[in-house]
PDB file of C-alpha atoms and ligand atoms in Angstrom:
ATOM      1  CA  MET A  28     -14.095  10.951 -13.833  1.00 64.00           C
ATOM      2  CA  THR A  29     -10.915  12.674 -15.049  1.00 92.00           C
ATOM      3  CA  ASP A  30      -8.853  11.406 -17.946  1.00 95.00           C
ATOM      4  CA  ILE A  31      -6.011  10.624 -15.510  1.00 97.00           C
ATOM      5  CA  LEU A  32      -8.249   8.277 -13.474  1.00 98.00           C
ATOM      6  CA  LEU A  33      -9.617   6.588 -16.586  1.00 98.00           C
ATOM      7  CA  PHE A  34      -6.034   6.151 -17.895  1.00 98.00           C
ATOM      8  CA  THR A  35      -4.857   4.776 -14.535  1.00 98.00           C
ATOM      9  CA  GLN A  36      -7.707   2.315 -14.204  1.00 98.00           C
ATOM     10  CA  ALA A  37      -7.180   0.963 -17.754  1.00 98.00           C
ATOM     11  CA  LEU A  38      -3.447   0.698 -17.134  1.00 98.00           C
ATOM     12  CA  ALA A  39      -3.951  -1.216 -13.847  1.00 98.00           C
ATOM     13  CA  ARG A  40      -6.376  -3.574 -15.537  1.00 98.00           C
ATOM     14  CA  GLU A  41      -3.947  -4.270 -18.406  1.00 98.00           C
ATOM     15  CA  ALA A  42      -1.023  -4.804 -16.024  1.00 98.00           C
ATOM     16  CA  GLY A  43      -3.340  -7.064 -13.981  1.00 98.00           C
ATOM     17  CA  LYS A  44      -4.021  -9.232 -17.057  1.00 98.00           C
ATOM     18  CA  LEU A  45      -0.280  -9.371 -17.689  1.00 97.00           C
ATOM     19  CA  ILE A  46       0.529 -10.729 -14.234  1.00 97.00           C
ATOM     20  CA  VAL A  47      -2.312 -13.218 -14.314  1.00 97.00           C
ATOM     21  CA  ASP A  48      -1.227 -14.502 -17.731  1.00 96.00           C
ATOM     22  CA  GLU A  49       2.429 -14.490 -16.778  1.00 95.00           C
ATOM     23  CA  ARG A  50       1.772 -16.837 -13.859  1.00 94.00           C
ATOM     24  CA  ALA A  51      -0.560 -19.058 -15.818  1.00 94.00           C
ATOM     25  CA  ASN A  52       1.590 -19.380 -18.959  1.00 89.00           C
ATOM     26  CA  ALA A  53       5.264 -18.834 -18.089  1.00 77.00           C
ATOM     27  CA  ALA A  54       7.754 -20.291 -15.689  1.00 80.00           C
ATOM     28  CA  LEU A  55       8.149 -17.730 -12.922  1.00 86.00           C
ATOM     29  CA  THR A  56      11.734 -16.921 -12.119  1.00 85.00           C
ATOM     30  CA  ARG A  57      12.553 -16.052  -8.527  1.00 87.00           C
ATOM     31  CA  GLU A  58      15.355 -13.715  -7.576  1.00 87.00           C
ATOM     32  CA  TYR A  59      16.217 -11.899  -4.369  1.00 89.00           C
ATOM     33  CA  LYS A  60      17.168  -8.200  -4.183  1.00 87.00           C
ATOM     34  CA  ASN A  61      18.649  -6.673  -0.984  1.00 83.00           C
ATOM     35  CA  ALA A  62      19.372 -10.289   0.123  1.00 80.00           C
ATOM     36  CA  ASP A  63      15.841 -11.371   1.030  1.00 83.00           C
ATOM     37  CA  GLU A  64      13.320  -9.436  -1.083  1.00 86.00           C
ATOM     38  CA  LEU A  65      11.652 -11.742  -3.575  1.00 88.00           C
ATOM     39  CA  VAL A  66      11.231 -10.457  -7.124  1.00 91.00           C
ATOM     40  CA  THR A  67       9.874 -12.423 -10.096  1.00 92.00           C
ATOM     41  CA  ASN A  68      10.062 -11.869 -13.846  1.00 95.00           C
ATOM     42  CA  ALA A  69       6.396 -10.778 -13.641  1.00 96.00           C
ATOM     43  CA  ASP A  70       7.297  -7.928 -11.244  1.00 97.00           C
ATOM     44  CA  ILE A  71       9.900  -6.667 -13.761  1.00 96.00           C
ATOM     45  CA  LYS A  72       7.606  -7.124 -16.780  1.00 96.00           C
ATOM     46  CA  ALA A  73       4.662  -5.366 -15.184  1.00 97.00           C
ATOM     47  CA  ASP A  74       6.879  -2.539 -14.007  1.00 97.00           C
ATOM     48  CA  GLN A  75       8.271  -2.012 -17.517  1.00 97.00           C
ATOM     49  CA  PHE A  76       4.816  -2.258 -19.037  1.00 98.00           C
ATOM     50  CA  ILE A  77       3.321   0.375 -16.728  1.00 98.00           C
ATOM     51  CA  CYS A  78       6.300   2.779 -16.936  1.00 97.00           C
ATOM     52  CA  GLU A  79       6.458   2.588 -20.724  1.00 97.00           C
ATOM     53  CA  ALA A  80       2.728   3.299 -21.050  1.00 98.00           C
ATOM     54  CA  ILE A  81       3.046   6.342 -18.749  1.00 98.00           C
ATOM     55  CA  ALA A  82       6.148   7.613 -20.555  1.00 97.00           C
ATOM     56  CA  ARG A  83       4.355   7.289 -23.929  1.00 98.00           C
ATOM     57  CA  GLN A  84       1.272   9.126 -22.749  1.00 97.00           C
ATOM     58  CA  PHE A  85       2.921  11.749 -20.466  1.00 96.00           C
ATOM     59  CA  PRO A  86       6.568  12.098 -21.549  1.00 96.00           C
ATOM     60  CA  GLU A  87       7.182  15.052 -19.222  1.00 95.00           C
ATOM     61  CA  HIS A  88       6.030  13.275 -16.043  1.00 95.00           C
ATOM     62  CA  GLN A  89       8.347  11.725 -13.440  1.00 94.00           C
ATOM     63  CA  ILE A  90       8.060   8.079 -12.422  1.00 95.00           C
ATOM     64  CA  LEU A  91       8.971   6.414  -9.122  1.00 95.00           C
ATOM     65  CA  SER A  92       8.521   2.693  -9.472  1.00 96.00           C
ATOM     66  CA  GLU A  93       9.670  -0.137  -7.198  1.00 94.00           C
ATOM     67  CA  GLU A  94      11.517  -2.202  -9.785  1.00 92.00           C
ATOM     68  CA  SER A  95      12.921   0.221 -12.357  1.00 85.00           C
ATOM     69  CA  SER A  96      13.209   3.668 -10.760  1.00 83.00           C
ATOM     70  CA  PRO A  97      13.066   3.339  -6.976  1.00 73.00           C
ATOM     71  CA  ASP A  98      14.502   6.821  -6.229  1.00 76.00           C
ATOM     72  CA  ILE A  99      12.614   7.699  -3.059  1.00 73.00           C
ATOM     73  CA  GLY A 100      14.211  11.180  -3.167  1.00 73.00           C
ATOM     74  CA  ALA A 101      11.938  11.927  -6.133  1.00 68.00           C
ATOM     75  CA  VAL A 102       9.063  12.458  -3.696  1.00 71.00           C
ATOM     76  CA  GLN A 103      10.936  15.222  -1.870  1.00 69.00           C
ATOM     77  CA  LYS A 104      11.804  17.106  -5.070  1.00 70.00           C
ATOM     78  CA  ILE A 105       8.655  16.832  -7.144  1.00 73.00           C
ATOM     79  CA  THR A 106       8.669  19.366  -9.928  1.00 75.00           C
ATOM     80  CA  ASN A 107       6.567  17.736 -12.614  1.00 83.00           C
ATOM     81  CA  PRO A 108       3.618  15.382 -11.917  1.00 94.00           C
ATOM     82  CA  LEU A 109       4.858  12.136 -10.414  1.00 95.00           C
ATOM     83  CA  TRP A 110       3.594   8.580 -10.792  1.00 97.00           C
ATOM     84  CA  ILE A 111       4.291   6.116  -7.929  1.00 97.00           C
ATOM     85  CA  ILE A 112       4.065   2.484  -8.906  1.00 98.00           C
ATOM     86  CA  ASP A 113       4.149  -0.945  -7.218  1.00 98.00           C
ATOM     87  CA  PRO A 114       3.805  -3.347 -10.159  1.00 98.00           C
ATOM     88  CA  ILE A 115       2.939  -6.252  -7.833  1.00 98.00           C
ATOM     89  CA  ASP A 116       2.154  -5.610  -4.176  1.00 98.00           C
ATOM     90  CA  GLY A 117       2.083  -9.027  -2.566  1.00 98.00           C
ATOM     91  CA  THR A 118       4.848 -10.690  -4.572  1.00 97.00           C
ATOM     92  CA  VAL A 119       5.311 -13.461  -2.003  1.00 97.00           C
ATOM     93  CA  ASN A 120       1.571 -14.312  -2.294  1.00 97.00           C
ATOM     94  CA  TYR A 121       1.932 -14.112  -6.106  1.00 97.00           C
ATOM     95  CA  ALA A 122       4.960 -16.404  -6.261  1.00 95.00           C
ATOM     96  CA  HIS A 123       3.300 -18.904  -3.966  1.00 95.00           C
ATOM     97  CA  GLY A 124       0.155 -19.202  -6.065  1.00 95.00           C
ATOM     98  CA  HIS A 125      -2.164 -17.162  -3.844  1.00 97.00           C
ATOM     99  CA  LYS A 126      -4.757 -14.840  -5.337  1.00 98.00           C
ATOM    100  CA  HIS A 127      -4.115 -11.818  -3.116  1.00 98.00           C
ATOM    101  CA  SER A 128      -1.805  -9.414  -4.897  1.00 98.00           C
ATOM    102  CA  ALA A 129      -2.374  -6.071  -6.529  1.00 98.00           C
ATOM    103  CA  ILE A 130      -1.132  -3.425  -8.958  1.00 98.00           C
ATOM    104  CA  SER A 131      -0.834  -0.055  -7.220  1.00 98.00           C
ATOM    105  CA  ILE A 132      -0.603   3.220  -9.075  1.00 98.00           C
ATOM    106  CA  ALA A 133      -0.696   6.695  -7.604  1.00 98.00           C
ATOM    107  CA  TYR A 134      -0.624  10.048  -9.368  1.00 98.00           C
ATOM    108  CA  VAL A 135       0.869  13.067  -7.582  1.00 96.00           C
ATOM    109  CA  GLU A 136       0.515  16.647  -8.772  1.00 95.00           C
ATOM    110  CA  ASP A 137       1.428  19.885  -6.971  1.00 93.00           C
ATOM    111  CA  ALA A 138       2.946  17.706  -4.185  1.00 91.00           C
ATOM    112  CA  GLN A 139      -0.459  16.138  -3.474  1.00 95.00           C
ATOM    113  CA  THR A 140      -1.583  12.590  -4.256  1.00 97.00           C
ATOM    114  CA  LYS A 141      -4.548  13.243  -6.606  1.00 97.00           C
ATOM    115  CA  VAL A 142      -5.454   9.798  -7.978  1.00 98.00           C
ATOM    116  CA  GLY A 143      -5.022   6.280  -6.586  1.00 98.00           C
ATOM    117  CA  VAL A 144      -5.898   2.877  -8.113  1.00 98.00           C
ATOM    118  CA  VAL A 145      -5.271  -0.522  -6.515  1.00 99.00           C
ATOM    119  CA  TYR A 146      -6.358  -3.507  -8.588  1.00 98.00           C
ATOM    120  CA  ASN A 147      -6.387  -7.212  -7.579  1.00 98.00           C
ATOM    121  CA  PRO A 148      -6.741  -8.995 -10.961  1.00 98.00           C
ATOM    122  CA  PHE A 149      -7.436 -12.362  -9.319  1.00 98.00           C
ATOM    123  CA  SER A 150     -10.487 -11.151  -7.436  1.00 98.00           C
ATOM    124  CA  GLU A 151     -11.206  -8.499 -10.064  1.00 98.00           C
ATOM    125  CA  GLU A 152     -11.520  -5.896  -7.319  1.00 98.00           C
ATOM    126  CA  LEU A 153     -10.574  -2.384  -8.404  1.00 98.00           C
ATOM    127  CA  PHE A 154     -10.301   0.259  -5.704  1.00 99.00           C
ATOM    128  CA  CYS A 155      -9.984   3.829  -6.836  1.00 98.00           C
ATOM    129  CA  THR A 156     -10.169   7.416  -5.816  1.00 98.00           C
ATOM    130  CA  GLU A 157      -9.649  11.032  -6.815  1.00 98.00           C
ATOM    131  CA  LEU A 158      -8.792  13.633  -4.211  1.00 98.00           C
ATOM    132  CA  GLY A 159     -11.993  15.073  -2.771  1.00 98.00           C
ATOM    133  CA  LYS A 160     -14.316  12.705  -4.653  1.00 98.00           C
ATOM    134  CA  GLY A 161     -14.695   9.667  -2.333  1.00 98.00           C
ATOM    135  CA  ALA A 162     -13.442   6.126  -2.747  1.00 98.00           C
ATOM    136  CA  PHE A 163     -14.900   3.332  -4.781  1.00 98.00           C
ATOM    137  CA  LEU A 164     -14.711  -0.467  -5.192  1.00 98.00           C
ATOM    138  CA  ASN A 165     -15.718  -1.580  -8.737  1.00 98.00           C
ATOM    139  CA  GLY A 166     -17.655   1.695  -9.084  1.00 98.00           C
ATOM    140  CA  ASN A 167     -19.534   1.520  -5.767  1.00 98.00           C
ATOM    141  CA  PRO A 168     -18.798   3.979  -2.956  1.00 98.00           C
ATOM    142  CA  ILE A 169     -16.938   2.536   0.090  1.00 98.00           C
ATOM    143  CA  SER A 170     -16.454   3.737   3.632  1.00 98.00           C
ATOM    144  CA  VAL A 171     -14.596   2.685   6.730  1.00 98.00           C
ATOM    145  CA  SER A 172     -16.144   0.623   9.529  1.00 98.00           C
ATOM    146  CA  ILE A 173     -17.948   2.145  12.494  1.00 98.00           C
ATOM    147  CA  GLU A 174     -16.377  -0.142  15.088  1.00 98.00           C
ATOM    148  CA  THR A 175     -15.706   1.721  18.280  1.00 98.00           C
ATOM    149  CA  GLU A 176     -13.980  -0.824  20.454  1.00 98.00           C
ATOM    150  CA  LEU A 177     -10.444  -2.154  20.197  1.00 98.00           C
ATOM    151  CA  ARG A 178     -11.451  -5.481  21.588  1.00 98.00           C
ATOM    152  CA  ARG A 179     -13.867  -5.922  18.684  1.00 98.00           C
ATOM    153  CA  SER A 180     -11.438  -4.594  16.079  1.00 98.00           C
ATOM    154  CA  LEU A 181      -9.741  -6.609  13.381  1.00 98.00           C
ATOM    155  CA  ILE A 182      -6.234  -5.211  12.787  1.00 98.00           C
ATOM    156  CA  ALA A 183      -3.812  -5.948   9.981  1.00 98.00           C
ATOM    157  CA  THR A 184      -0.096  -5.481   9.840  1.00 98.00           C
ATOM    158  CA  GLY A 185       2.907  -6.834   7.967  1.00 98.00           C
ATOM    159  CA  PHE A 186       6.570  -7.644   8.525  1.00 95.00           C
ATOM    160  CA  PRO A 187       9.693  -6.561   6.687  1.00 91.00           C
ATOM    161  CA  TYR A 188      11.915  -8.743   4.537  1.00 89.00           C
ATOM    162  CA  ASP A 189      14.909  -7.557   6.592  1.00 88.00           C
ATOM    163  CA  LYS A 190      14.689  -9.739   9.719  1.00 89.00           C
ATOM    164  CA  SER A 191      17.156  -7.549  11.595  1.00 89.00           C
ATOM    165  CA  THR A 192      14.411  -4.916  12.087  1.00 89.00           C
ATOM    166  CA  LEU A 193      11.817  -7.329  13.566  1.00 92.00           C
ATOM    167  CA  ALA A 194      12.548  -6.739  17.254  1.00 91.00           C
ATOM    168  CA  PRO A 195      10.096  -3.850  18.016  1.00 92.00           C
ATOM    169  CA  MET A 196       7.298  -5.635  16.150  1.00 95.00           C
ATOM    170  CA  ILE A 197       7.035  -8.500  18.660  1.00 95.00           C
ATOM    171  CA  PRO A 198       5.839  -6.421  21.694  1.00 97.00           C
ATOM    172  CA  ARG A 199       3.456  -4.546  19.340  1.00 97.00           C
ATOM    173  CA  LEU A 200       2.080  -7.856  18.112  1.00 97.00           C
ATOM    174  CA  HIS A 201       1.577  -9.001  21.679  1.00 97.00           C
ATOM    175  CA  ALA A 202      -0.225  -5.777  22.602  1.00 98.00           C
ATOM    176  CA  VAL A 203      -2.531  -5.912  19.634  1.00 98.00           C
ATOM    177  CA  LEU A 204      -3.304  -9.609  20.090  1.00 98.00           C
ATOM    178  CA  THR A 205      -4.056  -9.005  23.746  1.00 98.00           C
ATOM    179  CA  ASN A 206      -6.210  -5.890  23.294  1.00 98.00           C
ATOM    180  CA  CYS A 207      -7.908  -6.357  19.871  1.00 98.00           C
ATOM    181  CA  ALA A 208     -10.232  -8.997  18.450  1.00 98.00           C
ATOM    182  CA  ASP A 209      -7.615 -10.509  16.152  1.00 98.00           C
ATOM    183  CA  ILE A 210      -4.776  -9.757  13.729  1.00 98.00           C
ATOM    184  CA  ARG A 211      -4.324 -10.462   9.998  1.00 98.00           C
ATOM    185  CA  ARG A 212      -1.093 -10.652   7.975  1.00 98.00           C
ATOM    186  CA  ILE A 213      -2.570 -10.884   4.488  1.00 98.00           C
ATOM    187  CA  GLY A 214       0.561 -10.095   2.491  1.00 98.00           C
ATOM    188  CA  SER A 215      -0.267  -6.983   0.456  1.00 98.00           C
ATOM    189  CA  ALA A 216      -0.061  -3.646   2.228  1.00 98.00           C
ATOM    190  CA  ALA A 217      -1.951  -1.892  -0.623  1.00 98.00           C
ATOM    191  CA  LEU A 218      -4.887  -4.350  -0.283  1.00 98.00           C
ATOM    192  CA  ASP A 219      -4.746  -4.226   3.533  1.00 98.00           C
ATOM    193  CA  ILE A 220      -5.266  -0.444   3.376  1.00 98.00           C
ATOM    194  CA  CYS A 221      -8.070  -0.782   0.789  1.00 99.00           C
ATOM    195  CA  PHE A 222      -9.756  -3.469   2.986  1.00 98.00           C
ATOM    196  CA  LEU A 223      -9.564  -0.971   5.833  1.00 98.00           C
ATOM    197  CA  ALA A 224     -11.175   1.616   3.518  1.00 98.00           C
ATOM    198  CA  MET A 225     -14.145  -0.620   2.876  1.00 98.00           C
ATOM    199  CA  GLY A 226     -14.584  -1.901   6.405  1.00 98.00           C
ATOM    200  CA  ARG A 227     -13.143  -5.411   6.079  1.00 98.00           C
ATOM    201  CA  LEU A 228     -10.531  -4.303   8.611  1.00 98.00           C
ATOM    202  CA  ASP A 229     -10.756  -1.685  11.404  1.00 98.00           C
ATOM    203  CA  GLY A 230      -7.120  -0.745  11.773  1.00 98.00           C
ATOM    204  CA  TYR A 231      -3.723  -1.203  10.053  1.00 98.00           C
ATOM    205  CA  TYR A 232      -0.137  -0.385  10.990  1.00 98.00           C
ATOM    206  CA  GLU A 233       3.243  -1.079   9.413  1.00 98.00           C
ATOM    207  CA  SER A 234       6.478   0.550   8.124  1.00 97.00           C
ATOM    208  CA  LEU A 235       6.510   0.471   4.354  1.00 97.00           C
ATOM    209  CA  SER A 236       7.991   1.922   1.187  1.00 96.00           C
ATOM    210  CA  ILE A 237       6.154   4.724  -0.614  1.00 96.00           C
ATOM    211  CA  TRP A 238       4.991   2.547  -3.515  1.00 97.00           C
ATOM    212  CA  ASP A 239       3.195   0.154  -1.089  1.00 98.00           C
ATOM    213  CA  PHE A 240       0.856   2.816   0.275  1.00 98.00           C
ATOM    214  CA  ALA A 241       0.779   5.907  -2.036  1.00 98.00           C
ATOM    215  CA  ALA A 242      -2.437   4.948  -3.829  1.00 98.00           C
ATOM    216  CA  ALA A 243      -4.146   3.050  -1.028  1.00 98.00           C
ATOM    217  CA  ARG A 244      -3.615   5.787   1.543  1.00 98.00           C
ATOM    218  CA  LEU A 245      -5.656   8.235  -0.521  1.00 98.00           C
ATOM    219  CA  ILE A 246      -8.312   5.585  -1.085  1.00 98.00           C
ATOM    220  CA  ALA A 247      -8.548   5.038   2.705  1.00 98.00           C
ATOM    221  CA  LYS A 248      -8.608   8.829   3.415  1.00 98.00           C
ATOM    222  CA  GLU A 249     -11.350   9.387   0.912  1.00 98.00           C
ATOM    223  CA  ALA A 250     -13.305   6.503   2.481  1.00 98.00           C
ATOM    224  CA  GLY A 251     -13.182   8.296   5.832  1.00 98.00           C
ATOM    225  CA  ALA A 252     -10.058   6.735   7.462  1.00 98.00           C
ATOM    226  CA  GLU A 253      -7.706   8.626   9.653  1.00 98.00           C
ATOM    227  CA  CYS A 254      -4.201   8.337   8.177  1.00 98.00           C
ATOM    228  CA  GLY A 255      -1.153   9.102  10.316  1.00 98.00           C
ATOM    229  CA  HIS A 256       1.698   7.591  12.266  1.00 98.00           C
ATOM    230  CA  PHE A 257       2.337   6.211  15.737  1.00 98.00           C
ATOM    231  CA  SER A 258       5.743   7.867  15.975  1.00 97.00           C
ATOM    232  CA  GLU A 259       6.886  11.431  15.264  1.00 97.00           C
ATOM    233  CA  VAL A 260       7.152  12.495  11.606  1.00 97.00           C
ATOM    234  CA  PRO A 261      10.546  14.151  11.211  1.00 96.00           C
ATOM    235  CA  THR A 262      10.397  17.922  10.661  1.00 95.00           C
ATOM    236  CA  GLY A 263      10.374  18.886   6.983  1.00 91.00           C
ATOM    237  CA  ILE A 264       8.880  15.598   5.798  1.00 93.00           C
ATOM    238  CA  ASP A 265       5.364  15.642   4.296  1.00 94.00           C
ATOM    239  CA  PRO A 266       3.365  13.168   6.472  1.00 96.00           C
ATOM    240  CA  GLN A 267       1.429  11.862   3.400  1.00 96.00           C
ATOM    241  CA  PHE A 268       4.698  10.428   2.076  1.00 95.00           C
ATOM    242  CA  TYR A 269       6.336   9.396   5.346  1.00 96.00           C
ATOM    243  CA  ASP A 270       6.793   5.615   5.350  1.00 96.00           C
ATOM    244  CA  ARG A 271       7.759   4.713   8.959  1.00 97.00           C
ATOM    245  CA  ASP A 272       5.242   3.555  11.618  1.00 98.00           C
ATOM    246  CA  ILE A 273       2.158   4.204   9.427  1.00 98.00           C
ATOM    247  CA  LEU A 274      -1.221   3.947  11.208  1.00 98.00           C
ATOM    248  CA  ILE A 275      -4.502   3.940   9.327  1.00 98.00           C
ATOM    249  CA  ALA A 276      -7.810   3.183  11.028  1.00 98.00           C
ATOM    250  CA  ASN A 277     -11.434   4.177  11.257  1.00 98.00           C
ATOM    251  CA  PRO A 278     -11.437   7.529  13.159  1.00 98.00           C
ATOM    252  CA  LEU A 279     -13.018   5.909  16.218  1.00 98.00           C
ATOM    253  CA  ILE A 280     -10.338   3.270  16.620  1.00 98.00           C
ATOM    254  CA  TYR A 281      -7.421   5.423  15.469  1.00 98.00           C
ATOM    255  CA  PRO A 282      -6.658   7.229  18.810  1.00 98.00           C
ATOM    256  CA  LEU A 283      -7.075   4.013  20.788  1.00 98.00           C
ATOM    257  CA  LEU A 284      -4.723   2.008  18.504  1.00 98.00           C
ATOM    258  CA  ARG A 285      -2.244   4.870  18.393  1.00 98.00           C
ATOM    259  CA  ALA A 286      -2.116   5.083  22.141  1.00 98.00           C
ATOM    260  CA  LEU A 287      -1.723   1.275  22.449  1.00 98.00           C
ATOM    261  CA  LEU A 288       1.197   1.195  19.997  1.00 98.00           C
ATOM    262  CA  GLN A 289       2.860   4.273  21.533  1.00 98.00           C
ATOM    263  CA  GLU A 290       2.557   2.893  25.109  1.00 98.00           C
ATOM    264  CA  THR A 291       4.042  -0.389  23.909  1.00 97.00           C
ATOM    265  CA  ASP A 292       6.983   1.312  22.253  1.00 96.00           C
ATOM    266  CA  LYS A 293       7.537   3.418  25.372  1.00 94.00           C
ATOM    267  CA  ALA A 294       7.517   0.361  27.652  1.00 94.00           C
ATOM    268  CA  GLU A 295       9.748  -1.686  25.391  1.00 76.00           C
ATOM    269  CA  PRO A 296      12.213   0.705  23.789  1.00 70.00           C
ATOM    270  CA  THR A 297      14.332  -1.022  21.148  1.00 63.00           C
ATOM    271  CA  GLU A 298      17.358   0.762  19.775  1.00 54.00           C
TER     272      GLU A 298
HETATM  273  C1  IPD B   2       5.199  -6.084   0.499  1.00 88.34           C
HETATM  274  C2  IPD B   2       3.757  -6.287   0.919  1.00 88.34           C
HETATM  275  C3  IPD B   2       3.661  -6.771   2.316  1.00 88.34           C
HETATM  276  C4  IPD B   2       4.347  -5.854   3.263  1.00 88.34           C
HETATM  277  C5  IPD B   2       5.808  -5.630   2.879  1.00 88.34           C
HETATM  278  C6  IPD B   2       5.884  -5.124   1.448  1.00 88.34           C
HETATM  279  P1  IPD B   2       5.873  -6.417  -2.046  1.00 88.34           P
HETATM  280  O1  IPD B   2       5.328  -5.562  -0.781  1.00 88.34           O
HETATM  281  O2  IPD B   2       3.063  -5.076   0.790  1.00 88.34           O
HETATM  282  O3  IPD B   2       2.306  -6.888   2.743  1.00 88.34           O
HETATM  283  O4  IPD B   2       4.295  -6.378   4.579  1.00 88.34           O
HETATM  284  O5  IPD B   2       6.371  -4.703   3.748  1.00 88.34           O
HETATM  285  O6  IPD B   2       7.204  -4.960   1.067  1.00 88.34           O
HETATM  286  O7  IPD B   2       7.314  -6.730  -1.800  1.00 88.34           O
HETATM  287  O8  IPD B   2       5.043  -7.609  -2.194  1.00 88.34           O
HETATM  288  O9  IPD B   2       5.722  -5.440  -3.203  1.00 88.34           O
HETATM  289 CA1   CA B   3       4.871  -3.581  -2.170  1.00 88.34          CA
HETATM  290 CA1   CA B   4       6.234  -4.984  -5.294  1.00 88.34          CA
END
């Protein structure tokens, strides 16, 4: 295990303790950014804690974090190593007392995600990976499901805070509910993708922000998932960082789910 992975795991665990303690011991404040996006004092505190620890250890590295430095452009102009952080993925779950939220930390070097850690401190499940070395849950290797049929597949997705962008999601939901075994909206994209990586889910699709998926996507890839999109990736954009219409699935289900979503979008174009 490299020093970067060890550092990242320790950091995720410490931040995890912070968010558990914060909810147990302090009054959570709720605020809304961009009108409807919930953010608590714990999101801010965990973000600061993670960013400060990275800046102390690696002062020359860049940081892209949801709450304190959300400059998406940083991904397109990476010069130094870059850390991509979601201090709490699943804030709505967290603020409502659920135990399904995670710290997500990815490390990018030479324009490649090299390390990913996703940690749910409530279930004490730590998913991690290093590029080319497989994916692990609490130290044990994980791999994607071997489900071959859409009608037996469990699919997860999520919905944006911005309700004005919901329209195309309704026909997709109808298509998936009609053609697949069932659907889950569990409330943390990072954990959805890690669940896919270990076979608890067979397919996953959603439009996200980079901090939601940067770590989990590599975990899924290293666990054998096919990671792509069900719409065109614009020219000049690196697909590993493209956040629209993400599709991740076991390789057997991937082409079937992709075709289903593409046919649905073609039949019900929404502009
Ligand atoms: C959200 C969660 C959710 C997804 C949303 C994300 P947050 O992240 O990952 O599952 O559907 O699109 O914004 O706000 O809890 O960090
Ligand atoms: Ca998130
Ligand atoms: Ca978040």
